[in-house]
Coordinates of C-alpha atoms in Angstrom, one line a residue:
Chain A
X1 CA 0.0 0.0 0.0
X2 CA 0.8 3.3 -0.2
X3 CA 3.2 4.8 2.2
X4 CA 5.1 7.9 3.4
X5 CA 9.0 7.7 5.0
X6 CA 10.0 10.7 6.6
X7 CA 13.2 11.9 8.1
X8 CA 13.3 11.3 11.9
X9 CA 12.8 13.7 14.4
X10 CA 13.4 15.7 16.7
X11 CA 15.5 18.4 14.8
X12 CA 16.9 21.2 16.6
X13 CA 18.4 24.1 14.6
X14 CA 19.6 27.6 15.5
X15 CA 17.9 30.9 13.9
X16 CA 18.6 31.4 10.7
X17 CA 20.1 27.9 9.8
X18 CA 19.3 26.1 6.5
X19 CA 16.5 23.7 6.5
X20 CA 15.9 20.3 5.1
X21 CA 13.3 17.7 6.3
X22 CA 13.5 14.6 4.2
X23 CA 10.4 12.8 3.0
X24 CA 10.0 10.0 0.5
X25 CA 7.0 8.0 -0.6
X26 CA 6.0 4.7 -2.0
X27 CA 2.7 4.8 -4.0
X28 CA 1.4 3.9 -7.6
X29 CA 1.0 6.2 -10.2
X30 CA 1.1 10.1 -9.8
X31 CA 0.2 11.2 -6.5
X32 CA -0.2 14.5 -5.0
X33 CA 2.0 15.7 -2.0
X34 CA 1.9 18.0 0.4
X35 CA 3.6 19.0 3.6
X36 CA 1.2 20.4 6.6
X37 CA 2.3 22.2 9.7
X38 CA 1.1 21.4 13.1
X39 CA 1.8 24.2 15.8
X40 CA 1.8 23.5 19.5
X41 CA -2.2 23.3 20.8
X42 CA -4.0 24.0 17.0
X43 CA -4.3 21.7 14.3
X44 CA -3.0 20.5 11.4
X45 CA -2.7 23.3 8.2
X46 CA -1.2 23.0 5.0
X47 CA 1.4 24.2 4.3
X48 CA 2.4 23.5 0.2
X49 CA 1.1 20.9 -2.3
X50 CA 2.4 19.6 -5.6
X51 CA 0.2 17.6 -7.5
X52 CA 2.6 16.7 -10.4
X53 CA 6.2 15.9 -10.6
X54 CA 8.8 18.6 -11.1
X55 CA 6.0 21.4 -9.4
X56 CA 7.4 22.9 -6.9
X57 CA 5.1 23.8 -4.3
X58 CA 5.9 27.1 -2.1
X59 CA 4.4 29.2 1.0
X60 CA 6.2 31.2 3.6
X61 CA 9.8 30.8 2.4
X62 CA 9.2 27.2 2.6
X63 CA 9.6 24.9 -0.3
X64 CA 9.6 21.7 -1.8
X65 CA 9.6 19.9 -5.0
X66 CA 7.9 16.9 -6.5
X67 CA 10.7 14.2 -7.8
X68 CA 9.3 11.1 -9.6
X69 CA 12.8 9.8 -10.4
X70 CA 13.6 9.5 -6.6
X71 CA 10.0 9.5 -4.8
X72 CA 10.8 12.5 -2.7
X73 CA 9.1 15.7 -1.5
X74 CA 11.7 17.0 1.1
X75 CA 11.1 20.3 2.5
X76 CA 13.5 23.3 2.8
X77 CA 13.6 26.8 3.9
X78 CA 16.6 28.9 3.7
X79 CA 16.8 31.1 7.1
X80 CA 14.2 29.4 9.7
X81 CA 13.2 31.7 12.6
X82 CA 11.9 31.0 16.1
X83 CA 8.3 31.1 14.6
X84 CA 8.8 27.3 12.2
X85 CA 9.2 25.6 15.6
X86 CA 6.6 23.0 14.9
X87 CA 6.2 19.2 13.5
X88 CA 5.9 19.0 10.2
X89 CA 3.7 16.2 8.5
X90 CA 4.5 14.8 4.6
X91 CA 1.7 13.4 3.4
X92 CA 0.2 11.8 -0.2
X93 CA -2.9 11.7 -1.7
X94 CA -3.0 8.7 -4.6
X95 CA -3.8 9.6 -8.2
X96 CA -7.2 7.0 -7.9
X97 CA -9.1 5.1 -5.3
X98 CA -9.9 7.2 -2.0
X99 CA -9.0 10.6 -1.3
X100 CA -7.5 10.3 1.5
X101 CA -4.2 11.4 2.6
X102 CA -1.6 9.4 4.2
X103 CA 1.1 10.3 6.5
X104 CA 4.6 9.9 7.5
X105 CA 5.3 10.1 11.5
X106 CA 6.2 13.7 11.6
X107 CA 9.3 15.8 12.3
X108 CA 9.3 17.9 15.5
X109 CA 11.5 21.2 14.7
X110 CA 12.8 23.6 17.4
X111 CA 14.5 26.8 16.2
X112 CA 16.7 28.0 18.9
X113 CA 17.0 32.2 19.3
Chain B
X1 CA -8.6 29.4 10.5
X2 CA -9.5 27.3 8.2
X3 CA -13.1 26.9 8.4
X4 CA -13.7 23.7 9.9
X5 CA -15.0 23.7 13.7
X6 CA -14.6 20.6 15.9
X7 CA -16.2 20.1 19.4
X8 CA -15.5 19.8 22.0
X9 CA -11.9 21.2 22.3
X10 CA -10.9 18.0 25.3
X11 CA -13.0 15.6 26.4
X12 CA -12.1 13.3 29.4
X13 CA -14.1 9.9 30.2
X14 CA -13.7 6.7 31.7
X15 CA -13.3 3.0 30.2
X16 CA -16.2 1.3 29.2
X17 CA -17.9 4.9 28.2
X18 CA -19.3 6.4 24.8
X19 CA -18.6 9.7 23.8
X20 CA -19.5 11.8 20.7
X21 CA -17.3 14.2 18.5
X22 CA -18.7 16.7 16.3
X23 CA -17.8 18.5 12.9
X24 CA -18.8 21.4 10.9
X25 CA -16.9 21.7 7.6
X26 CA -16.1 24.4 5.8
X27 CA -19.7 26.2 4.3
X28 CA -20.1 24.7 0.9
X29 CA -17.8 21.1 1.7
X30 CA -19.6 18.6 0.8
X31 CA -16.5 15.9 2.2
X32 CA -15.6 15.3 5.4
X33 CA -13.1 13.0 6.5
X34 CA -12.1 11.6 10.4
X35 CA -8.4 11.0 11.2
X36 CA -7.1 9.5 14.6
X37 CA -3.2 11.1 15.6
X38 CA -1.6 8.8 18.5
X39 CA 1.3 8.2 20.0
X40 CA 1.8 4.7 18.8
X41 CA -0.5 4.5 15.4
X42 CA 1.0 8.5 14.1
X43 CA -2.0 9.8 12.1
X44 CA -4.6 7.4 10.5
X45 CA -7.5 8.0 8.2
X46 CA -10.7 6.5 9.7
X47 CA -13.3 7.4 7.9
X48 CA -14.9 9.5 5.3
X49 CA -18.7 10.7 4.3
X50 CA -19.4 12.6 1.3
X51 CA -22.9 14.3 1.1
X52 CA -24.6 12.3 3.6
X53 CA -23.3 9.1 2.4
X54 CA -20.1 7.2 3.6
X55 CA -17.4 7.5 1.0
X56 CA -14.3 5.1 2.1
X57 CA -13.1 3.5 5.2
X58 CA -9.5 3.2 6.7
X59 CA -8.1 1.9 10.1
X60 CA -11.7 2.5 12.5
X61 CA -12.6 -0.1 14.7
X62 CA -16.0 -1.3 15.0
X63 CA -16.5 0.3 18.5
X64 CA -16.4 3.6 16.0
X65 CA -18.9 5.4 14.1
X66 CA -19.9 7.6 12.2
X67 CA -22.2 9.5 10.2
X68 CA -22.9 13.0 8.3
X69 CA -26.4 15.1 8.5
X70 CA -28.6 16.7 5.8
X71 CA -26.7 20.4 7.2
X72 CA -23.3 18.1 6.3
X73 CA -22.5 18.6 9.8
X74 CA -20.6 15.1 10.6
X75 CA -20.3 13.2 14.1
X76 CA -17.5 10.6 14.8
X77 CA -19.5 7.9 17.7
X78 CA -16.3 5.9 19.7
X79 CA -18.2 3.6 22.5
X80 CA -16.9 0.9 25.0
X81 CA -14.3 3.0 25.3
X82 CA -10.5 1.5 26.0
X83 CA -7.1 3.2 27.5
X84 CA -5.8 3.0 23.8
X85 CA -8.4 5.4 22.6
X86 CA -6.4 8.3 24.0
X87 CA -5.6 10.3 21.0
X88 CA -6.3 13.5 19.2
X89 CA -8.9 13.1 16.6
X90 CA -9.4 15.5 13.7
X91 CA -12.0 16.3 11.0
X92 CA -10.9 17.7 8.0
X93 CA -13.1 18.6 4.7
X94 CA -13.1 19.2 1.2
X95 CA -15.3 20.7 -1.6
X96 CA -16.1 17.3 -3.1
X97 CA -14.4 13.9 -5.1
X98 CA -12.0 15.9 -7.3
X99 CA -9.3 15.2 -4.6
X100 CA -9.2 19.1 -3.5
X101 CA -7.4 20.1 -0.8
X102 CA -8.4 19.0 2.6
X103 CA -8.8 21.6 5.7
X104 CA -8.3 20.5 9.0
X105 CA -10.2 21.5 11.9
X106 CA -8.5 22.2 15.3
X107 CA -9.2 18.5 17.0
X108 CA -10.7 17.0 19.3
X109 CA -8.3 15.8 22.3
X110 CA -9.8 12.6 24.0
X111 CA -8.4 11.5 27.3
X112 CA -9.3 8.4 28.3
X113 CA -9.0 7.5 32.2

């Protein structure tokens, strides 16, 4: 079945570091990906979809793109601030059948002042 | 905010009981799906209605259920409740079938004692 490997958690980083949060997937066909953002206490929001391969998808300095060849959707921001700390959820949809989405475990991120 | 309302925020029972979740989706969303976030299962698609009807299942026990009202309102039913239930559940919904984005709602936090 279909499946979603992300990179494990927790990551700590300092302001302004680089940011990459692997995620890979196993499905058939063309899925659609997406990344959502949980903050402490409130729910789950999206944060950037891709629903073909190469798109990149994009939102608040955050981005990531679609790769066929390798699976992969992995996330990246440039300079994170205090304000990303957060887990971050990959998750697919497939291309037929249900709509649902399914998840990888999550990646807890703390940005450090 | 994305539109969707959950109650109530925390609910906290004993074993044995039966409790009741609600959702509102977003006004004109005609899906609505139910997803269970735990510690040890990470977060799993249960269930999901679409206009009234039930649309596709996932990973919901048969102590769970769940149905959606003419006003498209939807209510997630767990009963004989057990320790394991513990878990954050969240509704999320989208316009329709043509695999739309899906909003999530803030949760529901069950504790179960």
């Amino acid at each position: 079945g279909d499946s979603v490997t992300q990179m494990e958690g927790p990551v700590t980083l300092s302001e302004e570091a680089f940011l990459t949060i692997n995620c890979t997937y196993t499905a058939t066909g063309y899925p659609s990906l997406f990344w959502y953002v949980q903050y402490p206490g409130e729910g789950l929001q999206l944060l950037l979809k891709a629903t073909k391969a190469d798109d990149k998808g994009s939102n608040k300095g955050f981005e990531a793109t679609y790769r066929k060849e390798t699976t992969s959707f992995h996330l990246e921001k440039g300079s994170v601030q205090v304000s990303d700390s957060a887990v971050y959820f990959c998750a697919l949809r497939a291309s037929f059948g249900n709509e649902k989405l399914t998840f990888g475990t999550g990646t807890r991120l703390t940005i450090i002042p | 905010d994305s539109g969707v309302t959950q109650t109530p925020k925390h609910l906290i029972t004993a074993t044995g009981q039966r409790v009741t979740l609600r959702c509102s989706p977003r006004s004109g969303d005609l899906s609505v799906y139910w997803y269970q976030q735990s510690l040890d299962q990470g977060l799993q698609f249960l269930i999901q209605y679409y206009n009234g009807e039930e649309r596709a299942k996932g990973n919901i026990l048969e102590r769970f259920s769940a149905q959606q009202f003419p006003d498209l309102h939807s209510e997630l039913n767990l009963s004989s409740l057990e320790l394991g239930d513990s878990a954050l559940y969240f509704c999320a919904s989208s316009a329709g079938l043509a695999r739309e984005t899906q909003y999530f709602g803030p949760g529901t936090r069950l504790l179960v004692l």
